Amino acid sequence: MARKTGKKRVGSKPKSKPETQPSSSLLPTSVPPPPPVEPEEAAIDVLPLDVLPDIFRRLSLLDLLRVALACHRWRRIAARCLPREPPLLGYFFHPVKTPPPPPIQIKERTFYEAVFAPLDTTSPCLSLDFAPDASRYGLYDCHQGLLLLEPTVPIPKTIHPRLLVLDPATRRRALLPSPPRDTLPDDHRWRRSRYYVGSAILSRAHPSKLCFEAVCFTIDGGHPRAWVASFDNGQCRWRALPLAEQVLVDFDPYWFETRCVHAAGKMYWHICNSCRVLELDPATLQFSYLLPPAALPGHRFKYRMGETPDGRLCIVTVEHQVMQVWVRGETSSSDNGWVVETEMNISKVYDTVPGLPMDRMRRSQSIWVIDVDLGHKWKLFIQMLGYGTYSFDPKTSKLERLATKGGKEYGYPICAYFLAWPPAFLAQA
């Protein structure tokens, strides 16, 4: 047997030695190994839940409503950050042309459809373009996020007009028909003597849907009567309440102002050339008369009902260039249940209005308060015939003209528009 030799075969490759792993002592210790790959996470979601409310509270109202639409988690947090009071978004009004100074008067005014003036740049720019027929209606009431409008075409006062109710925030509308003839069983007794005064929003069930009640006010046989329309799920039902026989209307109903004033939880109708106002309690739907202070300065009929910032009923007048604010209070010095809370001479404020007559008598005839600003309850709306409409802040004595970009003025009424709270889209998110 041949013996094996140790010679290598020609062309054979040497065996490679196994590679040795570097010692762990040779790895750099300053750079940690990369973390395991995990799903990406939004940076804000890493924050604790108790931090998000602090961030949301610093947002503007418009931004807060936007973040509420991001997800259900943010909606729940945003709902806890919402202010308790409904936010003021701006004002609805009918623009009017400034009439010339007295004694020249314009008998007929051009009608312009209602527009919206945002409170500031953070407020949404609302519009009534979703209701094309709104151009044929005039603004009469604004309450709980709803606008109530009546036709501008003259209608006999014995007939209930059709009412248009709009929700500008959610762009929904409802056209309420007149009450059917069988709403009041013995209606034939009052139909000929009936006098339709006006209408207003009575209540709203929930802002997430168009469900509300409106009230109409008529004079039947010398006594007021309330007609209530309940609108829900696209259906309107009318009911007529009994006559308020304890309230006698012993004057021409023509002197009633058609627009209602919501103040301190009740509803009021001013009466021209009268020292009384008609009060309606929304809870009981009972009418009654309310007397103003007997010591009102000047012409006792030139006053306006309103509400103070702390929710009290008040009466405001600017007669003889003196502003007075009366509030309800039973004291030894009360006058028909009213007490003077604020009194100030504003003649120097009027001096800032260009072209206003310097004669005190002529000036007093041109100036009167037209309303209490329900948006900023410490402000007043003052109209000066031939010189425009102004907003007056008694705290700062600032008189600001309310003019539009087109050179027109704010017409009456000037309705403060609050967002119905909570917002409809938050309830549906």
GROMACS .gro file of C-alpha atoms in nm:
model
  429
    1MET     CA    1   0.000   0.000   0.000
    2ALA     CA    2   0.133   0.338  -0.102
    3ARG     CA    3   0.197   0.581   0.175
    4LYS     CA    4   0.027   0.928   0.177
    5THR     CA    5   0.259   1.217   0.148
    6GLY     CA    6   0.212   1.569   0.295
    7LYS     CA    7   0.244   1.744  -0.038
    8LYS     CA    8  -0.037   1.977  -0.141
    9ARG     CA    9  -0.225   1.920  -0.455
   10VAL     CA   10  -0.168   2.168  -0.731
   11GLY     CA   11  -0.451   2.422  -0.758
   12SER     CA   12  -0.610   2.348  -0.422
   13LYS     CA   13  -0.721   2.647  -0.205
   14PRO     CA   14  -0.619   2.684   0.156
   15LYS     CA   15  -0.894   2.663   0.413
   16SER     CA   16  -1.006   3.006   0.548
   17LYS     CA   17  -0.999   3.061   0.916
   18PRO     CA   18  -1.329   3.153   1.088
   19GLU     CA   19  -1.369   3.530   1.152
   20THR     CA   20  -1.362   3.626   1.515
   21GLN     CA   21  -1.618   3.876   1.655
   22PRO     CA   22  -1.467   4.195   1.801
   23SER     CA   23  -1.458   4.214   2.172
   24SER     CA   24  -1.735   4.412   2.338
   25SER     CA   25  -1.469   4.617   2.508
   26LEU     CA   26  -1.374   4.761   2.170
   27LEU     CA   27  -1.728   4.905   2.097
   28PRO     CA   28  -1.778   5.280   2.155
   29THR     CA   29  -1.951   5.345   2.484
   30SER     CA   30  -2.060   5.709   2.420
   31VAL     CA   31  -2.332   5.632   2.158
   32PRO     CA   32  -2.618   5.408   2.277
   33PRO     CA   33  -2.756   5.144   2.044
   34PRO     CA   34  -3.059   5.258   1.836
   35PRO     CA   35  -3.401   5.189   1.994
   36PRO     CA   36  -3.630   4.931   1.842
   37VAL     CA   37  -3.850   5.058   1.559
   38GLU     CA   38  -4.203   5.149   1.680
   39PRO     CA   39  -4.506   5.299   1.503
   40GLU     CA   40  -4.483   5.676   1.455
   41GLU     CA   41  -4.676   5.889   1.703
   42ALA     CA   42  -4.804   6.247   1.673
   43ALA     CA   43  -4.597   6.479   1.887
   44ILE     CA   44  -4.900   6.627   2.068
   45ASP     CA   45  -5.039   6.283   2.151
   46VAL     CA   46  -4.731   6.219   2.363
   47LEU     CA   47  -4.840   6.495   2.602
   48PRO     CA   48  -5.029   6.393   2.915
   49LEU     CA   49  -5.407   6.438   2.914
   50ASP     CA   50  -5.392   6.703   3.186
   51VAL     CA   51  -5.175   6.927   2.964
   52LEU     CA   52  -5.411   6.945   2.664
   53PRO     CA   53  -5.683   7.146   2.846
   54ASP     CA   54  -5.426   7.414   2.933
   55ILE     CA   55  -5.332   7.437   2.565
   56PHE     CA   56  -5.691   7.441   2.441
   57ARG     CA   57  -5.792   7.719   2.682
   58ARG     CA   58  -5.537   7.948   2.518
   59LEU     CA   59  -5.692   7.904   2.174
   60SER     CA   60  -5.938   8.144   2.017
   61LEU     CA   61  -6.299   8.032   1.994
   62LEU     CA   62  -6.270   7.956   1.622
   63ASP     CA   63  -5.953   7.748   1.670
   64LEU     CA   64  -6.109   7.567   1.967
   65LEU     CA   65  -6.404   7.463   1.754
   66ARG     CA   66  -6.167   7.343   1.482
   67VAL     CA   67  -5.961   7.121   1.713
   68ALA     CA   68  -6.287   6.974   1.845
   69LEU     CA   69  -6.346   6.825   1.502
   70ALA     CA   70  -6.011   6.642   1.496
   71CYS     CA   71  -6.120   6.335   1.693
   72HIS     CA   72  -6.352   6.220   1.970
   73ARG     CA   73  -6.075   6.249   2.227
   74TRP     CA   74  -6.009   6.613   2.146
   75ARG     CA   75  -6.381   6.685   2.128
   76ARG     CA   76  -6.429   6.567   2.487
   77ILE     CA   77  -6.137   6.780   2.606
   78ALA     CA   78  -6.251   7.085   2.407
   79ALA     CA   79  -6.604   7.055   2.548
   80ARG     CA   80  -6.460   7.101   2.898
   81CYS     CA   81  -6.271   7.412   2.785
   82LEU     CA   82  -6.572   7.590   2.636
   83PRO     CA   83  -6.680   7.910   2.815
   84ARG     CA   84  -6.995   7.884   3.021
   85GLU     CA   85  -7.158   8.182   2.850
   86PRO     CA   86  -7.249   8.152   2.481
   87PRO     CA   87  -6.984   8.336   2.278
   88LEU     CA   88  -7.076   8.656   2.095
   89LEU     CA   89  -6.992   8.623   1.725
   90GLY     CA   90  -7.114   8.961   1.594
   91TYR     CA   91  -7.425   9.157   1.500
   92PHE     CA   92  -7.704   9.122   1.244
   93PHE     CA   93  -7.874   9.438   1.114
   94HIS     CA   94  -8.027   9.600   0.807
   95PRO     CA   95  -7.798   9.867   0.656
   96VAL     CA   96  -7.965  10.205   0.606
   97LYS     CA   97  -7.866  10.532   0.448
   98THR     CA   98  -7.797  10.817   0.686
   99PRO     CA   99  -8.092  11.061   0.661
  100PRO     CA  100  -8.027  11.436   0.644
  101PRO     CA  101  -8.037  11.635   0.970
  102PRO     CA  102  -8.373  11.766   1.101
  103PRO     CA  103  -8.610  11.916   1.003
  104ILE     CA  104  -8.566  11.739   0.665
  105GLN     CA  105  -8.684  11.380   0.685
  106ILE     CA  106  -8.700  11.094   0.438
  107LYS     CA  107  -9.049  10.948   0.419
  108GLU     CA  108  -8.944  10.620   0.260
  109ARG     CA  109  -8.622  10.433   0.321
  110THR     CA  110  -8.460  10.191   0.084
  111PHE     CA  111  -8.473   9.836   0.220
  112TYR     CA  112  -8.147   9.642   0.233
  113GLU     CA  113  -8.141   9.279   0.336
  114ALA     CA  114  -7.985   9.182   0.669
  115VAL     CA  115  -7.608   9.148   0.691
  116PHE     CA  116  -7.363   9.027   0.954
  117ALA     CA  117  -7.077   9.224   1.112
  118PRO     CA  118  -6.823   8.991   1.282
  119LEU     CA  119  -6.708   9.085   1.629
  120ASP     CA  120  -6.339   9.047   1.536
  121THR     CA  121  -6.108   8.861   1.301
  122THR     CA  122  -6.147   8.535   1.496
  123SER     CA  123  -6.525   8.529   1.445
  124PRO     CA  124  -6.667   8.340   1.147
  125CYS     CA  125  -6.819   8.547   0.867
  126LEU     CA  126  -7.181   8.436   0.871
  127SER     CA  127  -7.421   8.493   0.586
  128LEU     CA  128  -7.787   8.441   0.498
  129ASP     CA  129  -7.712   8.329   0.142
  130PHE     CA  130  -7.837   7.979   0.229
  131ALA     CA  131  -8.191   8.129   0.242
  132PRO     CA  132  -8.252   8.314  -0.087
  133ASP     CA  133  -8.599   8.421   0.027
  134ALA     CA  134  -8.446   8.611   0.321
  135SER     CA  135  -8.417   8.917   0.096
  136ARG     CA  136  -8.798   8.953   0.116
  137TYR     CA  137  -8.803   8.944   0.497
  138GLY     CA  138  -8.712   9.188   0.770
  139LEU     CA  139  -8.524   9.107   1.090
  140TYR     CA  140  -8.742   9.110   1.404
  141ASP     CA  141  -8.576   8.894   1.668
  142CYS     CA  142  -8.251   8.717   1.753
  143HIS     CA  143  -8.244   8.469   2.039
  144GLN     CA  144  -8.055   8.147   2.126
  145GLY     CA  145  -7.873   8.136   1.793
  146LEU     CA  146  -8.188   8.182   1.582
  147LEU     CA  147  -8.308   8.473   1.370
  148LEU     CA  148  -8.677   8.543   1.321
  149LEU     CA  149  -8.786   8.745   1.018
  150GLU     CA  150  -9.123   8.872   0.895
  151PRO     CA  151  -9.225   8.968   0.539
  152THR     CA  152  -9.149   9.322   0.431
  153VAL     CA  153  -9.457   9.331   0.209
  154PRO     CA  154  -9.743   9.507   0.395
  155ILE     CA  155 -10.001   9.258   0.528
  156PRO     CA  156 -10.336   9.342   0.690
  157LYS     CA  157 -10.302   9.346   1.067
  158THR     CA  158 -10.586   9.097   1.101
  159ILE     CA  159 -10.369   8.824   0.942
  160HIS     CA  160 -10.078   8.632   1.089
  161PRO     CA  161  -9.777   8.657   0.855
  162ARG     CA  162  -9.558   8.363   0.765
  163LEU     CA  163  -9.244   8.360   0.977
  164LEU     CA  164  -8.896   8.273   0.855
  165VAL     CA  165  -8.660   8.128   1.119
  166LEU     CA  166  -8.290   8.089   1.034
  167ASP     CA  167  -7.993   7.929   1.208
  168PRO     CA  168  -7.690   8.100   1.048
  169ALA     CA  169  -7.435   7.886   1.236
  170THR     CA  170  -7.563   7.557   1.089
  171ARG     CA  171  -7.726   7.712   0.777
  172ARG     CA  172  -8.071   7.566   0.840
  173ARG     CA  173  -8.406   7.733   0.787
  174ALA     CA  174  -8.775   7.688   0.868
  175LEU     CA  175  -9.074   7.868   0.715
  176LEU     CA  176  -9.363   7.872   0.959
  177PRO     CA  177  -9.714   7.890   0.807
  178SER     CA  178  -9.992   8.100   0.952
  179PRO     CA  179 -10.202   7.934   1.225
  180PRO     CA  180 -10.483   7.719   1.079
  181ARG     CA  181 -10.837   7.848   1.119
  182ASP     CA  182 -10.923   7.572   1.365
  183THR     CA  183 -10.639   7.669   1.603
  184LEU     CA  184 -10.890   7.872   1.805
  185PRO     CA  185 -11.236   7.709   1.819
  186ASP     CA  186 -11.435   8.035   1.846
  187ASP     CA  187 -11.201   8.238   1.627
  188HIS     CA  188 -11.490   8.395   1.435
  189ARG     CA  189 -11.560   8.612   1.743
  190TRP     CA  190 -11.221   8.786   1.726
  191ARG     CA  191 -11.117   8.764   1.364
  192ARG     CA  192 -11.252   9.102   1.257
  193SER     CA  193 -11.125   9.292   1.560
  194ARG     CA  194 -10.786   9.120   1.576
  195TYR     CA  195 -10.468   9.325   1.558
  196TYR     CA  196 -10.139   9.144   1.496
  197VAL     CA  197  -9.852   9.308   1.687
  198GLY     CA  198  -9.538   9.100   1.643
  199SER     CA  199  -9.348   8.777   1.700
  200ALA     CA  200  -9.036   8.649   1.876
  201ILE     CA  201  -8.835   8.335   1.951
  202LEU     CA  202  -8.971   8.183   2.271
  203SER     CA  203  -8.735   7.893   2.342
  204ARG     CA  204  -8.507   7.637   2.182
  205ALA     CA  205  -8.494   7.270   2.279
  206HIS     CA  206  -8.140   7.179   2.169
  207PRO     CA  207  -7.891   7.347   1.935
  208SER     CA  208  -7.800   7.021   1.763
  209LYS     CA  209  -8.127   7.031   1.568
  210LEU     CA  210  -8.379   7.287   1.451
  211CYS     CA  211  -8.631   7.242   1.732
  212PHE     CA  212  -8.777   7.561   1.880
  213GLU     CA  213  -9.089   7.755   1.981
  214ALA     CA  214  -9.195   8.095   1.851
  215VAL     CA  215  -9.463   8.320   1.997
  216CYS     CA  216  -9.695   8.565   1.817
  217PHE     CA  217  -9.873   8.843   1.999
  218THR     CA  218 -10.216   8.977   1.898
  219ILE     CA  219 -10.483   9.200   2.050
  220ASP     CA  220 -10.827   9.035   2.049
  221GLY     CA  221 -11.118   9.238   2.184
  222GLY     CA  222 -10.890   9.475   2.375
  223HIS     CA  223 -10.683   9.202   2.545
  224PRO     CA  224 -10.352   9.039   2.448
  225ARG     CA  225 -10.334   8.680   2.330
  226ALA     CA  226 -10.028   8.461   2.273
  227TRP     CA  227 -10.003   8.217   1.982
  228VAL     CA  228  -9.727   7.955   2.016
  229ALA     CA  229  -9.572   7.769   1.721
  230SER     CA  230  -9.380   7.449   1.803
  231PHE     CA  231  -9.139   7.341   1.529
  232ASP     CA  232  -8.978   6.996   1.545
  233ASN     CA  233  -8.861   6.750   1.281
  234GLY     CA  234  -8.986   6.974   1.001
  235GLN     CA  235  -9.339   6.992   1.142
  236CYS     CA  236  -9.507   7.306   1.280
  237ARG     CA  237  -9.795   7.293   1.530
  238TRP     CA  238  -9.985   7.601   1.650
  239ARG     CA  239 -10.177   7.655   1.971
  240ALA     CA  240 -10.365   7.963   2.090
  241LEU     CA  241 -10.365   8.061   2.457
  242PRO     CA  242 -10.662   8.214   2.639
  243LEU     CA  243 -10.702   8.590   2.644
  244ALA     CA  244 -10.513   8.780   2.914
  245GLU     CA  245 -10.829   8.943   3.044
  246GLN     CA  246 -10.646   9.100   3.340
  247VAL     CA  247 -10.452   9.319   3.092
  248LEU     CA  248 -10.661   9.584   2.916
  249VAL     CA  249 -10.530   9.752   2.602
  250ASP     CA  250 -10.719  10.081   2.627
  251PHE     CA  251 -10.528  10.252   2.345
  252ASP     CA  252 -10.473  10.204   1.973
  253PRO     CA  253 -10.261   9.885   1.928
  254TYR     CA  254 -10.078  10.073   1.653
  255TRP     CA  255  -9.856  10.222   1.927
  256PHE     CA  256  -9.707   9.884   2.019
  257GLU     CA  257  -9.352   9.833   1.896
  258THR     CA  258  -9.342   9.516   1.690
  259ARG     CA  259  -8.997   9.410   1.811
  260CYS     CA  260  -8.956   9.222   2.138
  261VAL     CA  261  -8.674   9.281   2.390
  262HIS     CA  262  -8.531   8.980   2.577
  263ALA     CA  263  -8.401   9.090   2.918
  264ALA     CA  264  -8.353   8.925   3.258
  265GLY     CA  265  -8.536   8.609   3.150
  266LYS     CA  266  -8.854   8.783   3.028
  267MET     CA  267  -8.984   8.949   2.712
  268TYR     CA  268  -9.090   9.312   2.674
  269TRP     CA  269  -9.273   9.523   2.415
  270HIS     CA  270  -9.231   9.901   2.431
  271ILE     CA  271  -9.538  10.117   2.377
  272CYS     CA  272  -9.496  10.453   2.203
  273ASN     CA  273  -9.643  10.754   2.384
  274SER     CA  274  -9.704  10.541   2.692
  275CYS     CA  275  -9.537  10.514   3.031
  276ARG     CA  276  -9.594  10.136   3.038
  277VAL     CA  277  -9.431   9.834   2.879
  278LEU     CA  278  -9.597   9.497   2.819
  279GLU     CA  279  -9.424   9.205   2.987
  280LEU     CA  280  -9.450   8.836   2.895
  281ASP     CA  281  -9.320   8.562   3.123
  282PRO     CA  282  -9.190   8.280   2.897
  283ALA     CA  283  -9.237   8.021   3.173
  284THR     CA  284  -9.608   8.092   3.237
  285LEU     CA  285  -9.695   8.283   2.914
  286GLN     CA  286  -9.876   8.541   3.126
  287PHE     CA  287  -9.895   8.908   3.022
  288SER     CA  288  -9.870   9.205   3.258
  289TYR     CA  289  -9.785   9.576   3.253
  290LEU     CA  290  -9.464   9.714   3.401
  291LEU     CA  291  -9.432  10.078   3.502
  292PRO     CA  292  -9.100  10.264   3.458
  293PRO     CA  293  -8.974  10.517   3.716
  294ALA     CA  294  -9.200  10.818   3.748
  295ALA     CA  295  -8.896  11.044   3.786
  296LEU     CA  296  -8.749  10.974   3.444
  297PRO     CA  297  -8.604  11.300   3.308
  298GLY     CA  298  -8.761  11.486   3.019
  299HIS     CA  299  -9.006  11.296   2.803
  300ARG     CA  300  -9.097  10.993   3.012
  301PHE     CA  301  -9.161  10.774   2.709
  302LYS     CA  302  -8.809  10.785   2.559
  303TYR     CA  303  -8.646  10.499   2.744
  304ARG     CA  304  -8.534  10.146   2.662
  305MET     CA  305  -8.550   9.820   2.853
  306GLY     CA  306  -8.233   9.613   2.886
  307GLU     CA  307  -8.018   9.392   3.102
  308THR     CA  308  -7.710   9.470   3.311
  309PRO     CA  309  -7.392   9.259   3.284
  310ASP     CA  310  -7.490   9.078   3.606
  311GLY     CA  311  -7.835   8.986   3.467
  312ARG     CA  312  -8.059   9.249   3.628
  313LEU     CA  313  -8.343   9.425   3.448
  314CYS     CA  314  -8.264   9.788   3.372
  315ILE     CA  315  -8.406  10.101   3.207
  316VAL     CA  316  -8.179  10.343   3.019
  317THR     CA  317  -8.240  10.698   2.898
  318VAL     CA  318  -8.021  10.979   2.759
  319GLU     CA  319  -8.263  11.270   2.791
  320HIS     CA  320  -8.123  11.627   2.822
  321GLN     CA  321  -7.773  11.491   2.750
  322VAL     CA  322  -7.778  11.306   3.082
  323MET     CA  323  -7.750  10.928   3.081
  324GLN     CA  324  -7.936  10.740   3.353
  325VAL     CA  325  -7.945  10.368   3.427
  326TRP     CA  326  -8.223  10.244   3.656
  327VAL     CA  327  -8.227   9.890   3.797
  328ARG     CA  328  -8.491   9.693   3.985
  329GLY     CA  329  -8.464   9.735   4.360
  330GLU     CA  330  -8.698   9.769   4.656
  331THR     CA  331  -8.552  10.033   4.886
  332SER     CA  332  -8.685  10.331   5.076
  333SER     CA  333  -8.591  10.554   4.782
  334SER     CA  334  -8.717  10.326   4.503
  335ASP     CA  335  -8.947  10.467   4.235
  336ASN     CA  336  -9.204  10.214   4.113
  337GLY     CA  337  -8.954   9.948   4.213
  338TRP     CA  338  -8.657  10.117   4.037
  339VAL     CA  339  -8.335  10.268   4.173
  340VAL     CA  340  -8.086  10.493   3.992
  341GLU     CA  341  -7.756  10.308   3.960
  342THR     CA  342  -7.564  10.527   3.712
  343GLU     CA  343  -7.599  10.891   3.615
  344MET     CA  344  -7.355  11.095   3.407
  345ASN     CA  345  -7.353  11.407   3.190
  346ILE     CA  346  -7.245  11.317   2.837
  347SER     CA  347  -7.266  11.660   2.671
  348LYS     CA  348  -6.886  11.666   2.627
  349VAL     CA  349  -6.906  11.328   2.457
  350TYR     CA  350  -7.154  11.469   2.204
  351ASP     CA  351  -6.912  11.753   2.132
  352THR     CA  352  -6.687  11.499   1.962
  353VAL     CA  353  -6.950  11.431   1.693
  354PRO     CA  354  -6.871  11.646   1.386
  355GLY     CA  355  -7.152  11.881   1.283
  356LEU     CA  356  -7.383  11.806   1.575
  357PRO     CA  357  -7.587  12.119   1.666
  358MET     CA  358  -7.443  12.318   1.953
  359ASP     CA  359  -7.788  12.439   2.055
  360ARG     CA  360  -7.894  12.224   2.349
  361MET     CA  361  -8.260  12.208   2.248
  362ARG     CA  362  -8.191  12.103   1.889
  363ARG     CA  363  -7.932  11.855   2.006
  364SER     CA  364  -8.175  11.690   2.250
  365GLN     CA  365  -8.433  11.651   1.974
  366SER     CA  366  -8.180  11.471   1.753
  367ILE     CA  367  -8.047  11.220   2.007
  368TRP     CA  368  -8.202  10.922   2.178
  369VAL     CA  369  -8.097  10.578   2.292
  370ILE     CA  370  -8.239  10.306   2.066
  371ASP     CA  371  -8.128   9.997   2.257
  372VAL     CA  372  -7.905   9.838   2.517
  373ASP     CA  373  -7.630   9.634   2.354
  374LEU     CA  374  -7.707   9.275   2.456
  375GLY     CA  375  -7.365   9.169   2.332
  376HIS     CA  376  -7.178   9.410   2.559
  377LYS     CA  377  -7.440   9.490   2.820
  378TRP     CA  378  -7.253   9.793   2.949
  379LYS     CA  379  -7.279   9.965   2.609
  380LEU     CA  380  -7.566  10.159   2.450
  381PHE     CA  381  -7.677  10.214   2.092
  382ILE     CA  382  -7.748  10.582   2.036
  383GLN     CA  383  -7.899  10.727   1.720
  384MET     CA  384  -7.850  11.086   1.611
  385LEU     CA  385  -8.088  11.195   1.337
  386GLY     CA  386  -7.884  11.300   1.037
  387TYR     CA  387  -7.552  11.218   1.207
  388GLY     CA  388  -7.546  10.839   1.219
  389THR     CA  389  -7.577  10.555   1.469
  390TYR     CA  390  -7.324  10.518   1.749
  391SER     CA  391  -7.213  10.276   2.018
  392PHE     CA  392  -7.146  10.440   2.354
  393ASP     CA  393  -6.936  10.285   2.631
  394PRO     CA  394  -7.008  10.459   2.965
  395LYS     CA  395  -6.696  10.304   3.121
  396THR     CA  396  -6.458  10.470   2.875
  397SER     CA  397  -6.689  10.753   2.751
  398LYS     CA  398  -6.607  10.636   2.399
  399LEU     CA  399  -6.857  10.715   2.124
  400GLU     CA  400  -6.797  10.499   1.818
  401ARG     CA  401  -6.982  10.539   1.490
  402LEU     CA  402  -7.142  10.224   1.350
  403ALA     CA  403  -7.089  10.255   0.977
  404THR     CA  404  -7.045   9.993   0.704
  405LYS     CA  405  -6.786   9.982   0.428
  406GLY     CA  406  -7.042  10.102   0.176
  407GLY     CA  407  -7.104  10.424   0.366
  408LYS     CA  408  -7.431  10.309   0.523
  409GLU     CA  409  -7.529  10.297   0.891
  410TYR     CA  410  -7.644  10.021   1.120
  411GLY     CA  411  -8.024  10.011   1.101
  412TYR     CA  412  -8.263   9.922   1.382
  413PRO     CA  413  -8.272   9.663   1.528
  414ILE     CA  414  -7.908   9.578   1.596
  415CYS     CA  415  -7.918   9.214   1.704
  416ALA     CA  416  -7.629   9.063   1.899
  417TYR     CA  417  -7.577   8.710   1.768
  418PHE     CA  418  -7.457   8.445   2.013
  419LEU     CA  419  -7.359   8.096   1.907
  420ALA     CA  420  -7.610   7.840   2.035
  421TRP     CA  421  -7.427   7.647   2.303
  422PRO     CA  422  -7.304   7.378   2.278
  423PRO     CA  423  -7.241   7.406   1.903
  424ALA     CA  424  -7.440   7.171   1.686
  425PHE     CA  425  -7.140   7.013   1.519
  426LEU     CA  426  -6.984   6.940   1.860
  427ALA     CA  427  -7.295   6.747   1.956
  428GLN     CA  428  -7.276   6.550   1.632
  429ALA     CA  429  -6.900   6.497   1.619
   0.00000   0.00000   0.00000
